[in-house]
Amino acid sequence: MTMPVQTDNASEAVPATVLCVDDEPNILASLRRLFRSQNYRVLIAESGAQGLAVLEKETVDLVISDMRMPEMDGARFLAQVCERWPHITRMLLTGYADIQSIQDAINSGQIYRYITKPWDDNEILLSVRHALERHALEAEKRRLEELTRQQNEELKELNSNLEAQVEERTRQWRAEHEATMAANEKLKRNYITTIKVFSSMMEQRIQNAPGHAREIAELVRLLCGELGLDARETQDVFVAALLHDIGKIGFSDELLATPYTLLQGESLHQYRKHPLRAEQLLMPLDDLRGTAAILRAQMERFDGNGFPDGRRGLEIPLGARILAPALDYYNLQQGHIVQRHLPQAEARALIVNASGKRYDPNVVAAFSTVVDGGANTVQAGVAVLSGELRPGMTLAADLVSREGLLLLPAEHVMEERMIQQVLDFETKSGARLSIRVHPPKPQA
């Protein structure tokens, strides 16, 4: 599916342009074939210097650069792209699990995402599509903001006697402002959706059960509501729950498969660094600073015996104090902490018994209320079968596959084409999806 891009100087949509930079011709050939199959306009360069030369002549929406290249590596190249063409979206292609190098590239080049080689075609296409959607929204936002600024200037110059013209221009301004607000709202929704997609991808690498992170995030959301957190604080903790394993991306399969209580020596030392790695990976992103602070403190204990900083009591960020029992509740059930899978009741009892030691007593009280069903845990919307979907219906909850992969985000408005894709997916997978939609508004 082609991702059209709206230019600032023309209302006509044109195919998105992707520049691929890699010193290996076979990699470039593979990327060109893959992206051309989606009708993207594909440019290639075999070095960072060639890539900069292309950018001086061509209008590019997305740059994908390899990390290891002679003369100018991917981090230095993307840093120059960021400085000279800040509106171009940047992605990093890396063939080795070097967290420090990836972090350097994130810091210097402010990359949107990194992709490991060898890649999965579907995953890289999905990443590129989301990147281009975000790029298009930001371009449209800039256009609308500039248009709003110009119209404000024009309004100042109008003669006070031309009241009718002023009113007409005011109506136009309001329409453009509403369009800007709608674009911002869509950008926010895509932001959360992108995080959910990335969380699903991490689950496959970390070997968690399908939907593990979303279950933790939903429990966290209910805890935040029970404790009276505002929307911004709740979002920080919700996103932290989705990304709680990001610091483990570089772990070996053996380390990932070993329960925490069995770790020792260098393995334990490496494991205890993952909260710091999580913070370092997210710190360059201003919107995730609060989430990064929560992830750094996710393994702290209320009695001060946690890590990495040994914080005690209320010194620990509230978001981390909320996240800790939610994480352990599910990890105990999945065998990530001890060598066996605990039943829900036993996992709940361990959380409650650790109140005041491992966990904040106030949070444990809220946890007991939520887990015991005292909080409002009613599922949003009404359940429907795929055959009952109609254009215009809005999803009340994320639509996920049996494997836990996000198919469509909550609040997505269904169209005829998407409904058919849902029906086709159920037919091919042989499994019925759990679909919840908002009930129709009553007629006035």
PDB file of C-alpha atoms in Angstrom, residues 76-358:
ATOM      1  CA  ARG A  76      27.468  10.153  11.921  1.00  0.00           C
ATOM      2  CA  PHE A  77      25.485  10.130   8.690  1.00  0.00           C
ATOM      3  CA  LEU A  78      22.106  10.349  10.433  1.00  0.00           C
ATOM      4  CA  ALA A  79      23.428  13.081  12.722  1.00  0.00           C
ATOM      5  CA  GLN A  80      24.218  15.189   9.642  1.00  0.00           C
ATOM      6  CA  VAL A  81      20.808  14.420   8.159  1.00  0.00           C
ATOM      7  CA  CYS A  82      19.192  15.500  11.443  1.00  0.00           C
ATOM      8  CA  GLU A  83      21.146  18.772  11.427  1.00  0.00           C
ATOM      9  CA  ARG A  84      20.633  19.681   7.755  1.00  0.00           C
ATOM     10  CA  TRP A  85      17.221  18.164   7.042  1.00  0.00           C
ATOM     11  CA  PRO A  86      15.488  17.842  10.449  1.00  0.00           C
ATOM     12  CA  HIS A  87      12.052  17.104   8.957  1.00  0.00           C
ATOM     13  CA  ILE A  88      13.255  13.904   7.244  1.00  0.00           C
ATOM     14  CA  THR A  89      12.352  10.821   9.300  1.00  0.00           C
ATOM     15  CA  ARG A  90      15.421   8.714  10.150  1.00  0.00           C
ATOM     16  CA  MET A  91      15.703   4.959  10.764  1.00  0.00           C
ATOM     17  CA  LEU A  92      18.758   2.829  11.583  1.00  0.00           C
ATOM     18  CA  LEU A  93      19.542  -0.626  10.176  1.00  0.00           C
ATOM     19  CA  THR A  94      21.931  -2.596  12.375  1.00  0.00           C
ATOM     20  CA  GLY A  95      23.247  -6.116  12.114  1.00  0.00           C
ATOM     21  CA  TYR A  96      24.688  -6.467  15.613  1.00  0.00           C
ATOM     22  CA  ALA A  97      23.320  -6.150  19.147  1.00  0.00           C
ATOM     23  CA  ASP A  98      25.472  -3.238  20.286  1.00  0.00           C
ATOM     24  CA  ILE A  99      23.299  -1.257  22.679  1.00  0.00           C
ATOM     25  CA  GLN A 100      25.905   1.513  23.127  1.00  0.00           C
ATOM     26  CA  SER A 101      26.224   2.085  19.371  1.00  0.00           C
ATOM     27  CA  ILE A 102      22.452   2.118  18.972  1.00  0.00           C
ATOM     28  CA  GLN A 103      22.178   4.573  21.858  1.00  0.00           C
ATOM     29  CA  ASP A 104      24.808   6.828  20.257  1.00  0.00           C
ATOM     30  CA  ALA A 105      22.857   6.798  17.005  1.00  0.00           C
ATOM     31  CA  ILE A 106      19.628   7.643  18.833  1.00  0.00           C
ATOM     32  CA  ASN A 107      21.284  10.532  20.664  1.00  0.00           C
ATOM     33  CA  SER A 108      23.159  12.027  17.700  1.00  0.00           C
ATOM     34  CA  GLY A 109      20.765  11.289  14.857  1.00  0.00           C
ATOM     35  CA  GLN A 110      17.483  11.380  16.801  1.00  0.00           C
ATOM     36  CA  ILE A 111      16.341   8.294  14.906  1.00  0.00           C
ATOM     37  CA  TYR A 112      12.677   7.306  14.835  1.00  0.00           C
ATOM     38  CA  ARG A 113      13.408   3.564  15.147  1.00  0.00           C
ATOM     39  CA  TYR A 114      16.125   0.982  14.656  1.00  0.00           C
ATOM     40  CA  ILE A 115      15.741  -2.350  12.837  1.00  0.00           C
ATOM     41  CA  THR A 116      17.996  -5.367  13.256  1.00  0.00           C
ATOM     42  CA  LYS A 117      19.380  -7.474  10.383  1.00  0.00           C
ATOM     43  CA  PRO A 118      18.278  -9.901   9.174  1.00  0.00           C
ATOM     44  CA  TRP A 119      14.871  -8.241   9.135  1.00  0.00           C
ATOM     45  CA  ASP A 120      11.380  -9.607   8.716  1.00  0.00           C
ATOM     46  CA  ASP A 121       9.810  -8.111   5.556  1.00  0.00           C
ATOM     47  CA  ASN A 122       6.411  -7.597   7.161  1.00  0.00           C
ATOM     48  CA  GLU A 123       7.882  -5.939  10.246  1.00  0.00           C
ATOM     49  CA  ILE A 124      10.106  -3.544   8.295  1.00  0.00           C
ATOM     50  CA  LEU A 125       7.226  -2.641   5.959  1.00  0.00           C
ATOM     51  CA  LEU A 126       5.007  -1.972   8.979  1.00  0.00           C
ATOM     52  CA  SER A 127       7.717   0.154  10.609  1.00  0.00           C
ATOM     53  CA  VAL A 128       8.238   2.148   7.407  1.00  0.00           C
ATOM     54  CA  ARG A 129       4.513   2.649   6.935  1.00  0.00           C
ATOM     55  CA  HIS A 130       4.104   3.973  10.468  1.00  0.00           C
ATOM     56  CA  ALA A 131       7.146   6.206  10.053  1.00  0.00           C
ATOM     57  CA  LEU A 132       5.776   7.674   6.821  1.00  0.00           C
ATOM     58  CA  GLU A 133       2.323   8.156   8.350  1.00  0.00           C
ATOM     59  CA  ARG A 134       3.919  10.055  11.210  1.00  0.00           C
ATOM     60  CA  HIS A 135       6.046  12.042   8.746  1.00  0.00           C
ATOM     61  CA  ALA A 136       2.942  12.961   6.711  1.00  0.00           C
ATOM     62  CA  LEU A 137       1.013  14.021   9.809  1.00  0.00           C
ATOM     63  CA  GLU A 138       3.855  16.221  11.019  1.00  0.00           C
ATOM     64  CA  ALA A 139       4.166  17.821   7.573  1.00  0.00           C
ATOM     65  CA  GLU A 140       0.428  18.469   7.506  1.00  0.00           C
ATOM     66  CA  LYS A 141       0.599  19.878  11.021  1.00  0.00           C
ATOM     67  CA  ARG A 142       3.369  22.293   9.978  1.00  0.00           C
ATOM     68  CA  ARG A 143       1.374  23.314   6.926  1.00  0.00           C
ATOM     69  CA  LEU A 144      -1.756  23.970   8.952  1.00  0.00           C
ATOM     70  CA  GLU A 145       0.169  25.891  11.610  1.00  0.00           C
ATOM     71  CA  GLU A 146       1.815  28.065   8.949  1.00  0.00           C
ATOM     72  CA  LEU A 147      -1.548  28.619   7.301  1.00  0.00           C
ATOM     73  CA  THR A 148      -3.021  29.579  10.672  1.00  0.00           C
ATOM     74  CA  ARG A 149      -0.152  32.018  11.261  1.00  0.00           C
ATOM     75  CA  GLN A 150      -0.650  33.610   7.845  1.00  0.00           C
ATOM     76  CA  GLN A 151      -4.363  33.955   8.401  1.00  0.00           C
ATOM     77  CA  ASN A 152      -3.779  35.592  11.787  1.00  0.00           C
ATOM     78  CA  GLU A 153      -1.547  38.168  10.067  1.00  0.00           C
ATOM     79  CA  GLU A 154      -4.179  38.798   7.458  1.00  0.00           C
ATOM     80  CA  LEU A 155      -6.821  39.261  10.153  1.00  0.00           C
ATOM     81  CA  LYS A 156      -4.694  41.980  11.783  1.00  0.00           C
ATOM     82  CA  GLU A 157      -4.549  43.894   8.513  1.00  0.00           C
ATOM     83  CA  LEU A 158      -8.273  43.889   7.850  1.00  0.00           C
ATOM     84  CA  ASN A 159     -10.090  47.175   8.144  1.00  0.00           C
ATOM     85  CA  SER A 160     -12.363  47.340  11.176  1.00  0.00           C
ATOM     86  CA  ASN A 161     -15.247  48.420   8.918  1.00  0.00           C
ATOM     87  CA  LEU A 162     -15.097  45.151   6.942  1.00  0.00           C
ATOM     88  CA  GLU A 163     -16.966  43.190   9.576  1.00  0.00           C
ATOM     89  CA  ALA A 164     -18.413  40.691   7.146  1.00  0.00           C
ATOM     90  CA  GLN A 165     -14.975  39.868   5.754  1.00  0.00           C
ATOM     91  CA  VAL A 166     -13.558  39.541   9.266  1.00  0.00           C
ATOM     92  CA  GLU A 167     -16.323  37.122  10.194  1.00  0.00           C
ATOM     93  CA  GLU A 168     -15.689  35.053   7.058  1.00  0.00           C
ATOM     94  CA  ARG A 169     -11.969  34.885   7.718  1.00  0.00           C
ATOM     95  CA  THR A 170     -12.650  33.974  11.339  1.00  0.00           C
ATOM     96  CA  ARG A 171     -14.804  31.064  10.209  1.00  0.00           C
ATOM     97  CA  GLN A 172     -11.996  29.910   7.929  1.00  0.00           C
ATOM     98  CA  TRP A 173      -9.485  30.179  10.758  1.00  0.00           C
ATOM     99  CA  ARG A 174     -11.691  28.106  13.049  1.00  0.00           C
ATOM    100  CA  ALA A 175     -12.028  25.418  10.396  1.00  0.00           C
ATOM    101  CA  GLU A 176      -8.259  25.281   9.947  1.00  0.00           C
ATOM    102  CA  HIS A 177      -7.756  25.260  13.706  1.00  0.00           C
ATOM    103  CA  GLU A 178     -10.131  22.338  14.078  1.00  0.00           C
ATOM    104  CA  ALA A 179      -8.229  20.548  11.314  1.00  0.00           C
ATOM    105  CA  THR A 180      -4.973  21.178  13.191  1.00  0.00           C
ATOM    106  CA  MET A 181      -6.464  19.860  16.423  1.00  0.00           C
ATOM    107  CA  ALA A 182      -7.756  16.790  14.572  1.00  0.00           C
ATOM    108  CA  ALA A 183      -4.292  16.201  13.098  1.00  0.00           C
ATOM    109  CA  ASN A 184      -2.748  16.517  16.565  1.00  0.00           C
ATOM    110  CA  GLU A 185      -5.271  14.059  17.992  1.00  0.00           C
ATOM    111  CA  LYS A 186      -4.531  11.572  15.233  1.00  0.00           C
ATOM    112  CA  LEU A 187      -0.813  12.006  15.866  1.00  0.00           C
ATOM    113  CA  LYS A 188      -1.375  11.197  19.564  1.00  0.00           C
ATOM    114  CA  ARG A 189      -3.362   8.068  18.686  1.00  0.00           C
ATOM    115  CA  ASN A 190      -0.656   6.942  16.275  1.00  0.00           C
ATOM    116  CA  TYR A 191       1.919   7.580  19.012  1.00  0.00           C
ATOM    117  CA  ILE A 192       0.205   5.101  21.367  1.00  0.00           C
ATOM    118  CA  THR A 193      -0.471   2.671  18.519  1.00  0.00           C
ATOM    119  CA  THR A 194       3.194   2.733  17.485  1.00  0.00           C
ATOM    120  CA  ILE A 195       4.232   1.967  21.075  1.00  0.00           C
ATOM    121  CA  LYS A 196       1.769  -0.937  21.193  1.00  0.00           C
ATOM    122  CA  VAL A 197       3.150  -2.331  17.925  1.00  0.00           C
ATOM    123  CA  PHE A 198       6.711  -2.022  19.223  1.00  0.00           C
ATOM    124  CA  SER A 199       5.606  -3.697  22.464  1.00  0.00           C
ATOM    125  CA  SER A 200       4.188  -6.637  20.500  1.00  0.00           C
ATOM    126  CA  MET A 201       7.462  -6.958  18.595  1.00  0.00           C
ATOM    127  CA  MET A 202       9.407  -6.950  21.881  1.00  0.00           C
ATOM    128  CA  GLU A 203       7.191  -9.713  23.282  1.00  0.00           C
ATOM    129  CA  GLN A 204       8.294 -12.008  20.468  1.00  0.00           C
ATOM    130  CA  ARG A 205      11.961 -11.251  21.170  1.00  0.00           C
ATOM    131  CA  ILE A 206      11.638 -11.424  24.975  1.00  0.00           C
ATOM    132  CA  GLN A 207       9.611 -14.675  24.705  1.00  0.00           C
ATOM    133  CA  ASN A 208       6.695 -13.388  26.781  1.00  0.00           C
ATOM    134  CA  ALA A 209       3.198 -14.792  26.475  1.00  0.00           C
ATOM    135  CA  PRO A 210       1.089 -13.061  23.783  1.00  0.00           C
ATOM    136  CA  GLY A 211      -0.546  -9.900  25.160  1.00  0.00           C
ATOM    137  CA  HIS A 212       1.633  -9.988  28.318  1.00  0.00           C
ATOM    138  CA  ALA A 213       2.542  -6.279  28.175  1.00  0.00           C
ATOM    139  CA  ARG A 214      -1.006  -5.164  27.363  1.00  0.00           C
ATOM    140  CA  GLU A 215      -2.367  -7.118  30.348  1.00  0.00           C
ATOM    141  CA  ILE A 216       0.144  -5.390  32.625  1.00  0.00           C
ATOM    142  CA  ALA A 217      -0.687  -2.010  31.052  1.00  0.00           C
ATOM    143  CA  GLU A 218      -4.416  -2.539  31.608  1.00  0.00           C
ATOM    144  CA  LEU A 219      -3.842  -3.483  35.270  1.00  0.00           C
ATOM    145  CA  VAL A 220      -1.648  -0.388  35.644  1.00  0.00           C
ATOM    146  CA  ARG A 221      -4.369   1.789  34.112  1.00  0.00           C
ATOM    147  CA  LEU A 222      -6.906   0.509  36.652  1.00  0.00           C
ATOM    148  CA  LEU A 223      -4.439   1.053  39.521  1.00  0.00           C
ATOM    149  CA  CYS A 224      -3.849   4.642  38.371  1.00  0.00           C
ATOM    150  CA  GLY A 225      -7.593   5.237  38.333  1.00  0.00           C
ATOM    151  CA  GLU A 226      -7.972   3.739  41.813  1.00  0.00           C
ATOM    152  CA  LEU A 227      -5.150   5.980  43.093  1.00  0.00           C
ATOM    153  CA  GLY A 228      -6.505   9.137  41.434  1.00  0.00           C
ATOM    154  CA  LEU A 229      -3.682   9.888  38.961  1.00  0.00           C
ATOM    155  CA  ASP A 230      -4.392  12.413  36.202  1.00  0.00           C
ATOM    156  CA  ALA A 231      -4.398  11.580  32.485  1.00  0.00           C
ATOM    157  CA  ARG A 232      -0.763  12.588  31.851  1.00  0.00           C
ATOM    158  CA  GLU A 233       0.580  10.621  34.844  1.00  0.00           C
ATOM    159  CA  THR A 234      -1.536   7.611  33.855  1.00  0.00           C
ATOM    160  CA  GLN A 235      -0.209   7.688  30.285  1.00  0.00           C
ATOM    161  CA  ASP A 236       3.407   7.708  31.507  1.00  0.00           C
ATOM    162  CA  VAL A 237       2.825   4.595  33.640  1.00  0.00           C
ATOM    163  CA  PHE A 238       0.720   2.932  30.905  1.00  0.00           C
ATOM    164  CA  VAL A 239       3.495   3.415  28.333  1.00  0.00           C
ATOM    165  CA  ALA A 240       6.103   2.232  30.881  1.00  0.00           C
ATOM    166  CA  ALA A 241       4.119  -0.998  31.273  1.00  0.00           C
ATOM    167  CA  LEU A 242       4.100  -1.521  27.496  1.00  0.00           C
ATOM    168  CA  LEU A 243       7.866  -0.881  27.257  1.00  0.00           C
ATOM    169  CA  HIS A 244       9.000  -2.448  30.560  1.00  0.00           C
ATOM    170  CA  ASP A 245      11.207  -5.027  28.782  1.00  0.00           C
ATOM    171  CA  ILE A 246      12.921  -2.632  26.360  1.00  0.00           C
ATOM    172  CA  GLY A 247      16.157  -2.775  28.370  1.00  0.00           C
ATOM    173  CA  LYS A 248      16.339  -6.554  27.810  1.00  0.00           C
ATOM    174  CA  ILE A 249      16.494  -6.406  24.015  1.00  0.00           C
ATOM    175  CA  GLY A 250      20.208  -7.198  23.964  1.00  0.00           C
ATOM    176  CA  PHE A 251      19.925 -10.181  26.342  1.00  0.00           C
ATOM    177  CA  SER A 252      20.846 -13.665  25.151  1.00  0.00           C
ATOM    178  CA  ASP A 253      18.106 -16.282  24.741  1.00  0.00           C
ATOM    179  CA  GLU A 254      19.536 -18.185  27.705  1.00  0.00           C
ATOM    180  CA  LEU A 255      19.369 -15.155  29.986  1.00  0.00           C
ATOM    181  CA  LEU A 256      15.820 -14.367  28.885  1.00  0.00           C
ATOM    182  CA  ALA A 257      14.718 -17.930  29.636  1.00  0.00           C
ATOM    183  CA  THR A 258      16.238 -18.048  33.152  1.00  0.00           C
ATOM    184  CA  PRO A 259      13.936 -17.135  36.096  1.00  0.00           C
ATOM    185  CA  TYR A 260      15.212 -14.189  38.130  1.00  0.00           C
ATOM    186  CA  THR A 261      15.752 -16.188  41.335  1.00  0.00           C
ATOM    187  CA  LEU A 262      18.118 -18.560  39.490  1.00  0.00           C
ATOM    188  CA  LEU A 263      20.381 -15.817  38.120  1.00  0.00           C
ATOM    189  CA  GLN A 264      23.834 -15.445  39.604  1.00  0.00           C
ATOM    190  CA  GLY A 265      27.251 -14.012  38.826  1.00  0.00           C
ATOM    191  CA  GLU A 266      27.634 -12.151  35.535  1.00  0.00           C
ATOM    192  CA  SER A 267      24.102 -13.064  34.411  1.00  0.00           C
ATOM    193  CA  LEU A 268      22.607 -11.402  37.501  1.00  0.00           C
ATOM    194  CA  HIS A 269      24.892  -8.402  37.052  1.00  0.00           C
ATOM    195  CA  GLN A 270      23.792  -8.005  33.428  1.00  0.00           C
ATOM    196  CA  TYR A 271      20.113  -8.428  34.322  1.00  0.00           C
ATOM    197  CA  ARG A 272      20.283  -5.673  36.922  1.00  0.00           C
ATOM    198  CA  LYS A 273      21.419  -3.224  34.274  1.00  0.00           C
ATOM    199  CA  HIS A 274      18.233  -3.470  32.201  1.00  0.00           C
ATOM    200  CA  PRO A 275      16.376  -0.609  34.013  1.00  0.00           C
ATOM    201  CA  LEU A 276      19.309   1.705  33.239  1.00  0.00           C
ATOM    202  CA  ARG A 277      19.380   0.590  29.591  1.00  0.00           C
ATOM    203  CA  ALA A 278      15.644   1.246  29.321  1.00  0.00           C
ATOM    204  CA  GLU A 279      16.085   4.806  30.621  1.00  0.00           C
ATOM    205  CA  GLN A 280      19.042   5.447  28.298  1.00  0.00           C
ATOM    206  CA  LEU A 281      17.133   4.252  25.218  1.00  0.00           C
ATOM    207  CA  LEU A 282      14.141   6.505  25.942  1.00  0.00           C
ATOM    208  CA  MET A 283      15.814   9.632  27.326  1.00  0.00           C
ATOM    209  CA  PRO A 284      16.350  11.296  23.894  1.00  0.00           C
ATOM    210  CA  LEU A 285      12.555  11.368  23.391  1.00  0.00           C
ATOM    211  CA  ASP A 286      11.060  14.348  25.244  1.00  0.00           C
ATOM    212  CA  ASP A 287       7.572  12.822  25.387  1.00  0.00           C
ATOM    213  CA  LEU A 288       8.965   9.709  27.107  1.00  0.00           C
ATOM    214  CA  ARG A 289      11.091  11.376  29.802  1.00  0.00           C
ATOM    215  CA  GLY A 290       8.517  10.527  32.491  1.00  0.00           C
ATOM    216  CA  THR A 291       8.279   6.952  31.241  1.00  0.00           C
ATOM    217  CA  ALA A 292      12.082   6.655  31.209  1.00  0.00           C
ATOM    218  CA  ALA A 293      12.275   7.707  34.885  1.00  0.00           C
ATOM    219  CA  ILE A 294       9.645   5.086  35.785  1.00  0.00           C
ATOM    220  CA  LEU A 295      11.506   2.322  33.941  1.00  0.00           C
ATOM    221  CA  ARG A 296      14.773   3.203  35.693  1.00  0.00           C
ATOM    222  CA  ALA A 297      13.069   2.688  39.071  1.00  0.00           C
ATOM    223  CA  GLN A 298      10.921  -0.358  38.167  1.00  0.00           C
ATOM    224  CA  MET A 299      13.126  -2.755  40.237  1.00  0.00           C
ATOM    225  CA  GLU A 300      13.463  -0.529  43.322  1.00  0.00           C
ATOM    226  CA  ARG A 301      11.995  -1.824  46.593  1.00  0.00           C
ATOM    227  CA  PHE A 302       9.953   0.134  49.120  1.00  0.00           C
ATOM    228  CA  ASP A 303      12.367  -0.976  51.879  1.00  0.00           C
ATOM    229  CA  GLY A 304      15.385   0.376  49.967  1.00  0.00           C
ATOM    230  CA  ASN A 305      16.890  -2.999  48.980  1.00  0.00           C
ATOM    231  CA  GLY A 306      16.190  -2.707  45.255  1.00  0.00           C
ATOM    232  CA  PHE A 307      18.307  -1.573  42.305  1.00  0.00           C
ATOM    233  CA  PRO A 308      19.846   0.307  40.538  1.00  0.00           C
ATOM    234  CA  ASP A 309      19.787   3.242  43.013  1.00  0.00           C
ATOM    235  CA  GLY A 310      18.578   1.713  46.287  1.00  0.00           C
ATOM    236  CA  ARG A 311      15.775   4.273  46.629  1.00  0.00           C
ATOM    237  CA  ARG A 312      13.438   3.912  49.600  1.00  0.00           C
ATOM    238  CA  GLY A 313       9.753   4.592  50.215  1.00  0.00           C
ATOM    239  CA  LEU A 314       8.346   7.734  48.642  1.00  0.00           C
ATOM    240  CA  GLU A 315      11.727   8.526  47.054  1.00  0.00           C
ATOM    241  CA  ILE A 316      10.715   6.010  44.386  1.00  0.00           C
ATOM    242  CA  PRO A 317       8.593   7.640  41.626  1.00  0.00           C
ATOM    243  CA  LEU A 318       4.905   6.896  42.107  1.00  0.00           C
ATOM    244  CA  GLY A 319       4.671   5.440  38.586  1.00  0.00           C
ATOM    245  CA  ALA A 320       7.394   2.894  39.432  1.00  0.00           C
ATOM    246  CA  ARG A 321       5.669   2.011  42.708  1.00  0.00           C
ATOM    247  CA  ILE A 322       2.490   1.305  40.714  1.00  0.00           C
ATOM    248  CA  LEU A 323       4.281  -0.644  37.987  1.00  0.00           C
ATOM    249  CA  ALA A 324       6.220  -2.954  40.349  1.00  0.00           C
ATOM    250  CA  PRO A 325       3.333  -5.094  41.744  1.00  0.00           C
ATOM    251  CA  ALA A 326       1.628  -5.236  38.347  1.00  0.00           C
ATOM    252  CA  LEU A 327       4.832  -6.557  36.731  1.00  0.00           C
ATOM    253  CA  ASP A 328       5.499  -9.116  39.455  1.00  0.00           C
ATOM    254  CA  TYR A 329       1.868 -10.301  39.520  1.00  0.00           C
ATOM    255  CA  TYR A 330       2.059 -11.431  35.879  1.00  0.00           C
ATOM    256  CA  ASN A 331       5.734 -12.460  35.940  1.00  0.00           C
ATOM    257  CA  LEU A 332       5.072 -14.790  38.887  1.00  0.00           C
ATOM    258  CA  GLN A 333       2.296 -16.431  36.886  1.00  0.00           C
ATOM    259  CA  GLN A 334       4.519 -16.842  33.822  1.00  0.00           C
ATOM    260  CA  GLY A 335       7.554 -18.277  35.621  1.00  0.00           C
ATOM    261  CA  HIS A 336       9.834 -15.287  35.017  1.00  0.00           C
ATOM    262  CA  ILE A 337      10.656 -14.794  38.710  1.00  0.00           C
ATOM    263  CA  VAL A 338      10.622 -18.310  40.193  1.00  0.00           C
ATOM    264  CA  GLN A 339      11.052 -21.641  38.426  1.00  0.00           C
ATOM    265  CA  ARG A 340       7.371 -22.532  38.355  1.00  0.00           C
ATOM    266  CA  HIS A 341       4.203 -20.834  37.105  1.00  0.00           C
ATOM    267  CA  LEU A 342       2.194 -19.669  40.106  1.00  0.00           C
ATOM    268  CA  PRO A 343      -1.616 -19.629  40.080  1.00  0.00           C
ATOM    269  CA  GLN A 344      -3.269 -16.204  40.309  1.00  0.00           C
ATOM    270  CA  ALA A 345      -4.262 -16.612  43.946  1.00  0.00           C
ATOM    271  CA  GLU A 346      -0.714 -17.496  45.034  1.00  0.00           C
ATOM    272  CA  ALA A 347       0.787 -14.643  43.002  1.00  0.00           C
ATOM    273  CA  ARG A 348      -1.722 -12.230  44.570  1.00  0.00           C
ATOM    274  CA  ALA A 349      -0.879 -13.475  48.053  1.00  0.00           C
ATOM    275  CA  LEU A 350       2.858 -12.949  47.508  1.00  0.00           C
ATOM    276  CA  ILE A 351       2.232  -9.356  46.381  1.00  0.00           C
ATOM    277  CA  VAL A 352       0.054  -8.620  49.421  1.00  0.00           C
ATOM    278  CA  ASN A 353       2.514 -10.263  51.842  1.00  0.00           C
ATOM    279  CA  ALA A 354       5.345  -8.068  50.487  1.00  0.00           C
ATOM    280  CA  SER A 355       3.472  -4.841  51.320  1.00  0.00           C
ATOM    281  CA  GLY A 356       5.838  -2.396  53.027  1.00  0.00           C
ATOM    282  CA  LYS A 357       8.881  -4.448  51.969  1.00  0.00           C
ATOM    283  CA  ARG A 358       8.913  -4.830  48.215  1.00  0.00           C
TER     284      ARG A 358
END
